[in-house]
mmCIF file of N, CA and C and ligand atoms in Angstrom:
data_model
loop_
_atom_site.group_PDB
_atom_site.id
_atom_site.type_symbol
_atom_site.label_atom_id
_atom_site.label_comp_id
_atom_site.label_asym_id
_atom_site.label_seq_id
_atom_site.Cartn_x
_atom_site.Cartn_y
_atom_site.Cartn_z
ATOM 1 N N UNK A 1 -42.971 8.642 -15.951
ATOM 2 C CA UNK A 1 -41.997 8.648 -14.840
ATOM 3 C C UNK A 1 -41.457 10.075 -14.645
ATOM 4 N N UNK A 2 -41.422 10.534 -13.420
ATOM 5 C CA UNK A 2 -41.040 11.923 -13.152
ATOM 6 C C UNK A 2 -39.526 12.040 -12.949
ATOM 7 N N UNK A 3 -38.819 12.198 -14.079
ATOM 8 C CA UNK A 3 -37.356 12.263 -14.001
ATOM 9 C C UNK A 3 -36.868 13.548 -13.333
ATOM 10 N N UNK A 4 -37.660 14.603 -13.430
ATOM 11 C CA UNK A 4 -37.261 15.855 -12.762
ATOM 12 C C UNK A 4 -37.219 15.649 -11.247
ATOM 13 N N UNK A 5 -38.203 14.901 -10.747
ATOM 14 C CA UNK A 5 -38.248 14.585 -9.305
ATOM 15 C C UNK A 5 -37.015 13.767 -8.922
ATOM 16 N N UNK A 6 -36.684 12.774 -9.767
ATOM 17 C CA UNK A 6 -35.525 11.914 -9.512
ATOM 18 C C UNK A 6 -34.248 12.766 -9.455
ATOM 19 N N UNK A 7 -34.150 13.734 -10.364
ATOM 20 C CA UNK A 7 -32.976 14.623 -10.390
ATOM 21 C C UNK A 7 -32.924 15.517 -9.146
ATOM 22 N N UNK A 8 -34.070 16.004 -8.717
ATOM 23 C CA UNK A 8 -34.087 16.848 -7.505
ATOM 24 C C UNK A 8 -33.574 16.062 -6.317
ATOM 25 N N UNK A 9 -33.943 14.782 -6.239
ATOM 26 C CA UNK A 9 -33.485 13.938 -5.124
ATOM 27 C C UNK A 9 -31.980 13.672 -5.228
ATOM 28 N N UNK A 10 -31.474 13.519 -6.446
ATOM 29 C CA UNK A 10 -30.020 13.337 -6.627
ATOM 30 C C UNK A 10 -29.286 14.601 -6.172
ATOM 31 N N UNK A 11 -29.859 15.746 -6.460
ATOM 32 C CA UNK A 11 -29.250 17.019 -6.034
ATOM 33 C C UNK A 11 -29.209 17.113 -4.513
ATOM 34 N N UNK A 12 -30.327 16.746 -3.897
ATOM 35 C CA UNK A 12 -30.366 16.773 -2.416
ATOM 36 C C UNK A 12 -29.297 15.851 -1.850
ATOM 37 N N UNK A 13 -29.180 14.644 -2.429
ATOM 38 C CA UNK A 13 -28.208 13.659 -1.927
ATOM 39 C C UNK A 13 -26.778 14.169 -2.086
ATOM 40 N N UNK A 14 -26.513 14.928 -3.147
ATOM 41 C CA UNK A 14 -25.140 15.428 -3.366
ATOM 42 C C UNK A 14 -24.709 16.351 -2.232
ATOM 43 N N UNK A 15 -25.665 16.940 -1.546
ATOM 44 C CA UNK A 15 -25.325 17.835 -0.415
ATOM 45 C C UNK A 15 -24.761 17.059 0.763
ATOM 46 N N UNK A 16 -25.025 15.753 0.802
ATOM 47 C CA UNK A 16 -24.505 14.921 1.907
ATOM 48 C C UNK A 16 -23.170 14.264 1.566
ATOM 49 N N UNK A 17 -22.658 14.535 0.366
ATOM 50 C CA UNK A 17 -21.399 13.920 -0.065
ATOM 51 C C UNK A 17 -20.275 14.163 0.945
ATOM 52 N N UNK A 18 -19.484 13.113 1.145
ATOM 53 C CA UNK A 18 -18.261 13.264 1.942
ATOM 54 C C UNK A 18 -17.102 13.177 0.950
ATOM 55 N N UNK A 19 -16.617 14.317 0.510
ATOM 56 C CA UNK A 19 -15.585 14.329 -0.541
ATOM 57 C C UNK A 19 -14.506 15.381 -0.239
ATOM 58 N N UNK A 20 -13.847 15.245 0.940
ATOM 59 C CA UNK A 20 -12.849 16.255 1.324
ATOM 60 C C UNK A 20 -11.586 16.203 0.470
ATOM 61 N N UNK A 21 -11.331 15.063 -0.211
ATOM 62 C CA UNK A 21 -10.072 14.916 -0.957
ATOM 63 C C UNK A 21 -10.231 15.418 -2.389
ATOM 64 N N UNK A 22 -11.258 14.954 -3.070
ATOM 65 C CA UNK A 22 -11.458 15.389 -4.457
ATOM 66 C C UNK A 22 -12.217 16.709 -4.523
ATOM 67 N N UNK A 23 -12.983 17.007 -3.477
ATOM 68 C CA UNK A 23 -13.890 18.168 -3.490
ATOM 69 C C UNK A 23 -14.806 18.109 -4.718
ATOM 70 N N UNK A 24 -15.251 16.876 -5.009
ATOM 71 C CA UNK A 24 -16.136 16.635 -6.155
ATOM 72 C C UNK A 24 -17.372 15.895 -5.637
ATOM 73 N N UNK A 25 -18.357 16.638 -5.150
ATOM 74 C CA UNK A 25 -19.559 15.976 -4.607
ATOM 75 C C UNK A 25 -20.431 15.389 -5.718
ATOM 76 N N UNK A 26 -20.984 14.215 -5.451
ATOM 77 C CA UNK A 26 -21.903 13.578 -6.404
ATOM 78 C C UNK A 26 -23.091 13.024 -5.624
ATOM 79 N N UNK A 27 -24.271 13.136 -6.207
ATOM 80 C CA UNK A 27 -25.472 12.533 -5.624
ATOM 81 C C UNK A 27 -26.159 11.690 -6.680
ATOM 82 N N UNK A 28 -26.859 10.657 -6.243
ATOM 83 C CA UNK A 28 -27.599 9.802 -7.178
ATOM 84 C C UNK A 28 -28.918 9.404 -6.538
ATOM 85 N N UNK A 29 -29.900 9.145 -7.383
ATOM 86 C CA UNK A 29 -31.177 8.641 -6.882
ATOM 87 C C UNK A 29 -31.678 7.583 -7.858
ATOM 88 N N UNK A 30 -32.032 6.419 -7.323
ATOM 89 C CA UNK A 30 -32.570 5.356 -8.174
ATOM 90 C C UNK A 30 -34.031 5.103 -7.825
ATOM 91 N N UNK A 31 -34.758 4.696 -8.857
ATOM 92 C CA UNK A 31 -36.146 4.283 -8.677
ATOM 93 C C UNK A 31 -36.170 2.759 -8.732
ATOM 94 N N UNK A 32 -36.609 2.127 -7.647
ATOM 95 C CA UNK A 32 -36.677 0.670 -7.579
ATOM 96 C C UNK A 32 -37.991 0.147 -8.132
ATOM 97 N N UNK A 33 -38.085 -1.180 -8.353
ATOM 98 C CA UNK A 33 -39.315 -1.714 -8.973
ATOM 99 C C UNK A 33 -40.531 -1.649 -8.062
ATOM 100 N N UNK A 34 -40.320 -1.395 -6.769
ATOM 101 C CA UNK A 34 -41.465 -1.219 -5.863
ATOM 102 C C UNK A 34 -42.053 0.181 -5.989
ATOM 103 N N UNK A 35 -41.336 1.064 -6.695
ATOM 104 C CA UNK A 35 -41.798 2.455 -6.795
ATOM 105 C C UNK A 35 -41.121 3.366 -5.786
ATOM 106 N N UNK A 36 -40.298 2.786 -4.926
ATOM 107 C CA UNK A 36 -39.592 3.618 -3.941
ATOM 108 C C UNK A 36 -38.301 4.189 -4.517
ATOM 109 N N UNK A 37 -37.866 5.299 -3.924
ATOM 110 C CA UNK A 37 -36.652 5.998 -4.339
ATOM 111 C C UNK A 37 -35.549 5.767 -3.313
ATOM 112 N N UNK A 38 -34.332 5.652 -3.804
ATOM 113 C CA UNK A 38 -33.186 5.433 -2.913
ATOM 114 C C UNK A 38 -32.067 6.381 -3.308
ATOM 115 N N UNK A 39 -31.451 6.973 -2.306
ATOM 116 C CA UNK A 39 -30.445 8.005 -2.545
ATOM 117 C C UNK A 39 -29.067 7.487 -2.217
ATOM 118 N N UNK A 40 -28.090 8.129 -2.786
ATOM 119 C CA UNK A 40 -26.703 7.836 -2.435
ATOM 120 C C UNK A 40 -25.841 9.031 -2.756
ATOM 121 N N UNK A 41 -24.724 9.149 -2.062
ATOM 122 C CA UNK A 41 -23.728 10.170 -2.392
ATOM 123 C C UNK A 41 -22.372 9.500 -2.330
ATOM 124 N N UNK A 42 -21.370 10.133 -2.929
ATOM 125 C CA UNK A 42 -20.024 9.558 -2.829
ATOM 126 C C UNK A 42 -19.475 9.777 -1.427
ATOM 127 N N UNK A 43 -18.701 8.825 -0.948
ATOM 128 C CA UNK A 43 -18.003 9.038 0.327
ATOM 129 C C UNK A 43 -16.587 8.498 0.199
ATOM 130 N N UNK A 44 -15.659 9.381 0.496
ATOM 131 C CA UNK A 44 -14.244 9.105 0.258
ATOM 132 C C UNK A 44 -13.566 8.613 1.526
ATOM 133 N N UNK A 45 -12.300 8.215 1.343
ATOM 134 C CA UNK A 45 -11.526 7.704 2.462
ATOM 135 C C UNK A 45 -10.092 8.173 2.296
ATOM 136 N N UNK A 46 -9.394 8.336 3.420
ATOM 137 C CA UNK A 46 -7.988 8.761 3.345
ATOM 138 C C UNK A 46 -7.154 7.706 2.629
ATOM 139 N N UNK A 47 -7.621 6.455 2.621
ATOM 140 C CA UNK A 47 -7.051 5.428 1.742
ATOM 141 C C UNK A 47 -7.881 5.504 0.456
ATOM 142 N N UNK A 48 -7.420 6.291 -0.511
ATOM 143 C CA UNK A 48 -8.262 6.776 -1.612
ATOM 144 C C UNK A 48 -9.040 5.688 -2.351
ATOM 145 N N UNK A 49 -8.417 4.528 -2.505
ATOM 146 C CA UNK A 49 -9.055 3.461 -3.281
ATOM 147 C C UNK A 49 -10.325 2.926 -2.652
ATOM 148 N N UNK A 50 -10.584 3.276 -1.426
ATOM 149 C CA UNK A 50 -11.800 2.797 -0.750
ATOM 150 C C UNK A 50 -13.015 3.673 -1.023
ATOM 151 N N UNK A 51 -12.809 4.717 -1.779
ATOM 152 C CA UNK A 51 -13.914 5.632 -2.106
ATOM 153 C C UNK A 51 -15.073 4.882 -2.766
ATOM 154 N N UNK A 52 -16.278 5.254 -2.364
ATOM 155 C CA UNK A 52 -17.494 4.676 -2.965
ATOM 156 C C UNK A 52 -18.211 5.784 -3.740
ATOM 157 N N UNK A 53 -18.579 5.469 -4.972
ATOM 158 C CA UNK A 53 -19.296 6.439 -5.815
ATOM 159 C C UNK A 53 -20.760 6.548 -5.387
ATOM 160 N N UNK A 54 -21.342 7.685 -5.730
ATOM 161 C CA UNK A 54 -22.742 7.955 -5.393
ATOM 162 C C UNK A 54 -23.694 6.912 -5.977
ATOM 163 N N UNK A 55 -23.434 6.508 -7.212
ATOM 164 C CA UNK A 55 -24.343 5.568 -7.889
ATOM 165 C C UNK A 55 -24.353 4.227 -7.167
ATOM 166 N N UNK A 56 -23.155 3.740 -6.819
ATOM 167 C CA UNK A 56 -23.096 2.440 -6.145
ATOM 168 C C UNK A 56 -23.666 2.514 -4.734
ATOM 169 N N UNK A 57 -23.510 3.668 -4.100
ATOM 170 C CA UNK A 57 -24.106 3.849 -2.783
ATOM 171 C C UNK A 57 -25.632 3.801 -2.881
ATOM 172 N N UNK A 58 -26.195 4.481 -3.877
ATOM 173 C CA UNK A 58 -27.661 4.503 -4.064
ATOM 174 C C UNK A 58 -28.177 3.100 -4.399
ATOM 175 N N UNK A 59 -27.459 2.385 -5.268
ATOM 176 C CA UNK A 59 -27.908 1.039 -5.655
ATOM 177 C C UNK A 59 -27.799 0.093 -4.458
ATOM 178 N N UNK A 60 -26.727 0.204 -3.685
ATOM 179 C CA UNK A 60 -26.584 -0.624 -2.479
ATOM 180 C C UNK A 60 -27.736 -0.388 -1.516
ATOM 181 N N UNK A 61 -28.137 0.856 -1.410
ATOM 182 C CA UNK A 61 -29.256 1.218 -0.543
ATOM 183 C C UNK A 61 -30.547 0.555 -1.037
ATOM 184 N N UNK A 62 -30.754 0.559 -2.359
ATOM 185 C CA UNK A 62 -31.949 -0.077 -2.939
ATOM 186 C C UNK A 62 -31.933 -1.586 -2.673
ATOM 187 N N UNK A 63 -30.787 -2.212 -2.897
ATOM 188 C CA UNK A 63 -30.685 -3.668 -2.709
ATOM 189 C C UNK A 63 -30.892 -4.028 -1.235
ATOM 190 N N UNK A 64 -30.313 -3.240 -0.352
ATOM 191 C CA UNK A 64 -30.456 -3.498 1.091
ATOM 192 C C UNK A 64 -31.907 -3.379 1.540
ATOM 193 N N UNK A 65 -32.701 -2.626 0.770
ATOM 194 C CA UNK A 65 -34.118 -2.461 1.104
ATOM 195 C C UNK A 65 -35.016 -3.426 0.339
ATOM 196 N N UNK A 66 -34.405 -4.429 -0.309
ATOM 197 C CA UNK A 66 -35.202 -5.501 -0.913
ATOM 198 C C UNK A 66 -35.482 -5.369 -2.388
ATOM 199 N N UNK A 67 -34.977 -4.319 -3.044
ATOM 200 C CA UNK A 67 -35.225 -4.169 -4.485
ATOM 201 C C UNK A 67 -34.382 -5.189 -5.257
ATOM 202 N N UNK A 68 -34.945 -5.696 -6.349
ATOM 203 C CA UNK A 68 -34.208 -6.641 -7.198
ATOM 204 C C UNK A 68 -33.848 -6.008 -8.535
ATOM 205 N N UNK A 69 -34.524 -4.927 -8.857
ATOM 206 C CA UNK A 69 -34.380 -4.304 -10.170
ATOM 207 C C UNK A 69 -34.515 -2.793 -10.008
ATOM 208 N N UNK A 70 -33.799 -2.056 -10.834
ATOM 209 C CA UNK A 70 -34.006 -0.609 -10.808
ATOM 210 C C UNK A 70 -34.522 -0.149 -12.169
ATOM 211 N N UNK A 71 -35.295 0.934 -12.164
ATOM 212 C CA UNK A 71 -35.943 1.409 -13.390
ATOM 213 C C UNK A 71 -35.281 2.636 -13.991
ATOM 214 N N UNK A 72 -34.593 3.408 -13.155
ATOM 215 C CA UNK A 72 -33.938 4.625 -13.653
ATOM 216 C C UNK A 72 -32.968 5.104 -12.584
ATOM 217 N N UNK A 73 -31.959 5.871 -13.020
ATOM 218 C CA UNK A 73 -31.038 6.470 -12.052
ATOM 219 C C UNK A 73 -30.709 7.892 -12.510
ATOM 220 N N UNK A 74 -30.764 8.831 -11.577
ATOM 221 C CA UNK A 74 -30.368 10.213 -11.847
ATOM 222 C C UNK A 74 -29.058 10.474 -11.117
ATOM 223 N N UNK A 75 -28.173 11.203 -11.775
ATOM 224 C CA UNK A 75 -26.839 11.483 -11.224
ATOM 225 C C UNK A 75 -26.586 12.980 -11.336
ATOM 226 N N UNK A 76 -26.008 13.548 -10.261
ATOM 227 C CA UNK A 76 -25.780 14.991 -10.261
ATOM 228 C C UNK A 76 -24.515 15.356 -9.508
ATOM 229 N N UNK A 77 -23.746 16.268 -10.079
ATOM 230 C CA UNK A 77 -22.657 16.918 -9.338
ATOM 231 C C UNK A 77 -22.749 18.412 -9.590
ATOM 232 N N UNK A 78 -22.631 19.217 -8.535
ATOM 233 C CA UNK A 78 -22.635 20.669 -8.747
ATOM 234 C C UNK A 78 -21.391 21.122 -9.509
ATOM 235 N N UNK A 79 -20.384 20.241 -9.592
ATOM 236 C CA UNK A 79 -19.102 20.599 -10.231
ATOM 237 C C UNK A 79 -19.053 20.273 -11.718
ATOM 238 N N UNK A 80 -20.032 19.524 -12.218
ATOM 239 C CA UNK A 80 -19.900 18.998 -13.579
ATOM 240 C C UNK A 80 -21.248 18.934 -14.273
ATOM 241 N N UNK A 81 -21.340 19.632 -15.398
ATOM 242 C CA UNK A 81 -22.523 19.507 -16.230
ATOM 243 C C UNK A 81 -22.505 18.103 -16.834
ATOM 244 N N UNK A 82 -23.653 17.465 -16.960
ATOM 245 C CA UNK A 82 -23.727 16.158 -17.607
ATOM 246 C C UNK A 82 -22.800 15.146 -16.932
ATOM 247 N N UNK A 83 -23.000 14.952 -15.632
ATOM 248 C CA UNK A 83 -22.121 14.087 -14.825
ATOM 249 C C UNK A 83 -22.494 12.612 -15.049
ATOM 250 N N UNK A 84 -21.756 11.973 -15.945
ATOM 251 C CA UNK A 84 -22.040 10.575 -16.312
ATOM 252 C C UNK A 84 -21.352 9.598 -15.363
ATOM 253 N N UNK A 85 -21.869 8.391 -15.221
ATOM 254 C CA UNK A 85 -21.263 7.409 -14.309
ATOM 255 C C UNK A 85 -19.920 6.884 -14.813
ATOM 256 N N UNK A 86 -19.026 6.587 -13.872
ATOM 257 C CA UNK A 86 -17.735 5.991 -14.223
ATOM 258 C C UNK A 86 -17.959 4.562 -14.734
ATOM 259 N N UNK A 87 -16.921 3.970 -15.271
ATOM 260 C CA UNK A 87 -17.035 2.628 -15.844
ATOM 261 C C UNK A 87 -17.493 1.591 -14.844
ATOM 262 N N UNK A 88 -16.947 1.642 -13.626
ATOM 263 C CA UNK A 88 -17.325 0.669 -12.592
ATOM 264 C C UNK A 88 -18.817 0.795 -12.282
ATOM 265 N N UNK A 89 -19.289 2.022 -12.165
ATOM 266 C CA UNK A 89 -20.709 2.227 -11.847
ATOM 267 C C UNK A 89 -21.603 1.790 -13.000
ATOM 268 N N UNK A 90 -21.145 1.957 -14.235
ATOM 269 C CA UNK A 90 -21.947 1.493 -15.382
ATOM 270 C C UNK A 90 -22.173 -0.015 -15.288
ATOM 271 N N UNK A 91 -21.123 -0.743 -14.926
ATOM 272 C CA UNK A 91 -21.258 -2.199 -14.790
ATOM 273 C C UNK A 91 -22.245 -2.544 -13.670
ATOM 274 N N UNK A 92 -22.149 -1.836 -12.550
ATOM 275 C CA UNK A 92 -23.032 -2.127 -11.407
ATOM 276 C C UNK A 92 -24.482 -1.763 -11.747
ATOM 277 N N UNK A 93 -24.672 -0.624 -12.424
ATOM 278 C CA UNK A 93 -26.030 -0.237 -12.833
ATOM 279 C C UNK A 93 -26.624 -1.327 -13.725
ATOM 280 N N UNK A 94 -25.824 -1.825 -14.666
ATOM 281 C CA UNK A 94 -26.347 -2.786 -15.646
ATOM 282 C C UNK A 94 -26.704 -4.127 -15.010
ATOM 283 N N UNK A 95 -26.130 -4.410 -13.855
ATOM 284 C CA UNK A 95 -26.437 -5.673 -13.156
ATOM 285 C C UNK A 95 -27.901 -5.732 -12.715
ATOM 286 N N UNK A 96 -28.464 -4.569 -12.406
ATOM 287 C CA UNK A 96 -29.784 -4.536 -11.758
ATOM 288 C C UNK A 96 -30.890 -3.990 -12.654
ATOM 289 N N UNK A 97 -30.713 -4.134 -13.974
ATOM 290 C CA UNK A 97 -31.791 -3.702 -14.860
ATOM 291 C C UNK A 97 -32.132 -4.828 -15.829
ATOM 292 N N UNK A 98 -33.258 -4.696 -16.488
ATOM 293 C CA UNK A 98 -33.667 -5.695 -17.482
ATOM 294 C C UNK A 98 -32.789 -5.569 -18.715
ATOM 295 N N UNK A 99 -32.881 -6.562 -19.629
ATOM 296 C CA UNK A 99 -32.029 -6.549 -20.823
ATOM 297 C C UNK A 99 -32.208 -5.281 -21.661
ATOM 298 N N UNK A 100 -33.428 -4.743 -21.644
ATOM 299 C CA UNK A 100 -33.667 -3.522 -22.435
ATOM 300 C C UNK A 100 -33.037 -2.278 -21.803
ATOM 301 N N UNK A 101 -32.395 -2.463 -20.650
ATOM 302 C CA UNK A 101 -31.656 -1.365 -20.019
ATOM 303 C C UNK A 101 -32.531 -0.465 -19.174
ATOM 304 N N UNK A 102 -31.928 0.579 -18.651
ATOM 305 C CA UNK A 102 -32.678 1.577 -17.887
ATOM 306 C C UNK A 102 -32.175 2.950 -18.297
ATOM 307 N N UNK A 103 -32.960 3.957 -17.963
ATOM 308 C CA UNK A 103 -32.576 5.326 -18.282
ATOM 309 C C UNK A 103 -31.594 5.860 -17.245
ATOM 310 N N UNK A 104 -30.560 6.509 -17.751
ATOM 311 C CA UNK A 104 -29.577 7.198 -16.904
ATOM 312 C C UNK A 104 -29.792 8.691 -17.160
ATOM 313 N N UNK A 105 -30.143 9.412 -16.109
ATOM 314 C CA UNK A 105 -30.527 10.816 -16.268
ATOM 315 C C UNK A 105 -29.461 11.728 -15.684
ATOM 316 N N UNK A 106 -29.035 12.692 -16.503
ATOM 317 C CA UNK A 106 -28.096 13.711 -16.028
ATOM 318 C C UNK A 106 -28.694 15.074 -16.353
ATOM 319 N N UNK A 107 -28.004 16.119 -15.915
ATOM 320 C CA UNK A 107 -28.478 17.465 -16.224
ATOM 321 C C UNK A 107 -27.396 18.212 -17.002
ATOM 322 N N UNK A 108 -27.796 18.791 -18.126
ATOM 323 C CA UNK A 108 -26.838 19.513 -18.972
ATOM 324 C C UNK A 108 -27.448 20.865 -19.335
ATOM 325 N N UNK A 109 -26.762 21.931 -18.937
ATOM 326 C CA UNK A 109 -27.283 23.277 -19.232
ATOM 327 C C UNK A 109 -28.670 23.480 -18.656
ATOM 328 N N UNK A 110 -28.919 22.853 -17.493
ATOM 329 C CA UNK A 110 -30.213 23.017 -16.830
ATOM 330 C C UNK A 110 -31.318 22.132 -17.389
ATOM 331 N N UNK A 111 -30.991 21.323 -18.407
ATOM 332 C CA UNK A 111 -32.004 20.423 -18.988
ATOM 333 C C UNK A 111 -31.616 18.969 -18.757
ATOM 334 N N UNK A 112 -32.614 18.116 -18.665
ATOM 335 C CA UNK A 112 -32.332 16.699 -18.428
ATOM 336 C C UNK A 112 -31.839 16.028 -19.708
ATOM 337 N N UNK A 113 -30.830 15.184 -19.546
ATOM 338 C CA UNK A 113 -30.337 14.331 -20.636
ATOM 339 C C UNK A 113 -30.700 12.902 -20.249
ATOM 340 N N UNK A 114 -31.227 12.142 -21.182
ATOM 341 C CA UNK A 114 -31.610 10.763 -20.887
ATOM 342 C C UNK A 114 -30.883 9.832 -21.845
ATOM 343 N N UNK A 115 -30.122 8.908 -21.264
ATOM 344 C CA UNK A 115 -29.418 7.910 -22.077
ATOM 345 C C UNK A 115 -29.727 6.539 -21.509
ATOM 346 N N UNK A 116 -29.660 5.531 -22.356
ATOM 347 C CA UNK A 116 -29.881 4.173 -21.872
ATOM 348 C C UNK A 116 -28.547 3.589 -21.428
ATOM 349 N N UNK A 117 -28.563 2.775 -20.363
ATOM 350 C CA UNK A 117 -27.322 2.167 -19.884
ATOM 351 C C UNK A 117 -26.695 1.282 -20.963
ATOM 352 N N UNK A 118 -27.521 0.696 -21.844
ATOM 353 C CA UNK A 118 -26.975 -0.150 -22.924
ATOM 354 C C UNK A 118 -26.154 0.667 -23.933
ATOM 355 N N UNK A 119 -26.468 1.961 -23.999
ATOM 356 C CA UNK A 119 -25.711 2.873 -24.864
ATOM 357 C C UNK A 119 -24.396 3.252 -24.161
ATOM 358 N N UNK A 120 -24.457 3.402 -22.840
ATOM 359 C CA UNK A 120 -23.270 3.816 -22.071
ATOM 360 C C UNK A 120 -22.311 2.655 -21.821
ATOM 361 N N UNK A 121 -22.850 1.416 -21.855
ATOM 362 C CA UNK A 121 -22.004 0.240 -21.630
ATOM 363 C C UNK A 121 -22.430 -0.885 -22.579
ATOM 364 N N UNK A 122 -22.085 -0.728 -23.852
ATOM 365 C CA UNK A 122 -22.471 -1.782 -24.791
ATOM 366 C C UNK A 122 -21.659 -3.044 -24.535
ATOM 367 N N UNK A 123 -22.274 -4.186 -24.724
ATOM 368 C CA UNK A 123 -21.561 -5.462 -24.593
ATOM 369 C C UNK A 123 -21.053 -5.719 -23.207
ATOM 370 N N UNK A 124 -21.841 -5.357 -22.215
ATOM 371 C CA UNK A 124 -21.397 -5.512 -20.827
ATOM 372 C C UNK A 124 -21.108 -6.969 -20.482
ATOM 373 N N UNK A 125 -20.275 -7.165 -19.485
ATOM 374 C CA UNK A 125 -19.988 -8.509 -19.007
ATOM 375 C C UNK A 125 -21.155 -9.016 -18.166
ATOM 376 N N UNK A 126 -21.622 -10.227 -18.440
ATOM 377 C CA UNK A 126 -22.625 -10.828 -17.549
ATOM 378 C C UNK A 126 -22.452 -12.344 -17.516
ATOM 379 N N UNK A 127 -22.905 -12.950 -16.447
ATOM 380 C CA UNK A 127 -22.817 -14.399 -16.294
ATOM 381 C C UNK A 127 -24.172 -15.040 -16.579
HETATM 382 N N1 THU B 201 -17.558 9.715 -8.355
HETATM 383 C C1 THU B 201 -18.859 9.310 -8.226
HETATM 384 O O1 THU B 201 -19.452 9.421 -7.146
HETATM 385 N N2 THU B 201 -19.468 8.741 -9.296
HETATM 386 C C2 THU B 201 -18.877 8.549 -10.519
HETATM 387 O O2 THU B 201 -19.476 7.956 -11.406
HETATM 388 C C3 THU B 201 -17.550 9.092 -10.773
HETATM 389 C C4 THU B 201 -16.809 9.588 -9.584
HETATM 390 C C5 THU B 201 -16.895 10.289 -7.189
HETATM 391 C C6 THU B 201 -15.778 9.459 -6.641
HETATM 392 C C7 THU B 201 -14.899 10.497 -5.980
HETATM 393 O O3 THU B 201 -15.359 10.727 -4.658
HETATM 394 C C8 THU B 201 -15.139 11.769 -6.806
HETATM 395 O O4 THU B 201 -16.314 11.536 -7.547
HETATM 396 C C9 THU B 201 -13.990 12.100 -7.748
HETATM 397 O O5 THU B 201 -13.645 11.013 -8.521
#
């Protein structure tokens, strides 16, 4: 799996971020089980609580296009080395992967970091 490609797409998506309040752009790219890639960026609102994170935007895009499962997600912010997903996004990511989890890819010091979602959210809530 070409995680560098996934990261490049997350970087491209971060350029479309709408983040005038936090000035913290984030981009994400997920690989769906069909082999297609889906992008997302954060988009904020003057009613701050309505802000949507890049990861959830990318996953929503995948689901809207018919994906049932995701295989990996890359996350990038130009403002933060090793930009890991927030707690809410960890729960949403874990909803759409197999029990063995999926790889969460970030960039640290110019190198890719790969962690499993099960490591980032142990004992997740599920029905
Ligand atoms: N943000 C994300 O897009 N993903 C995360 O996992 C954490 C936070 C966004 C939300 C908000 O627009 C900005 O980063 C600052 O919190």
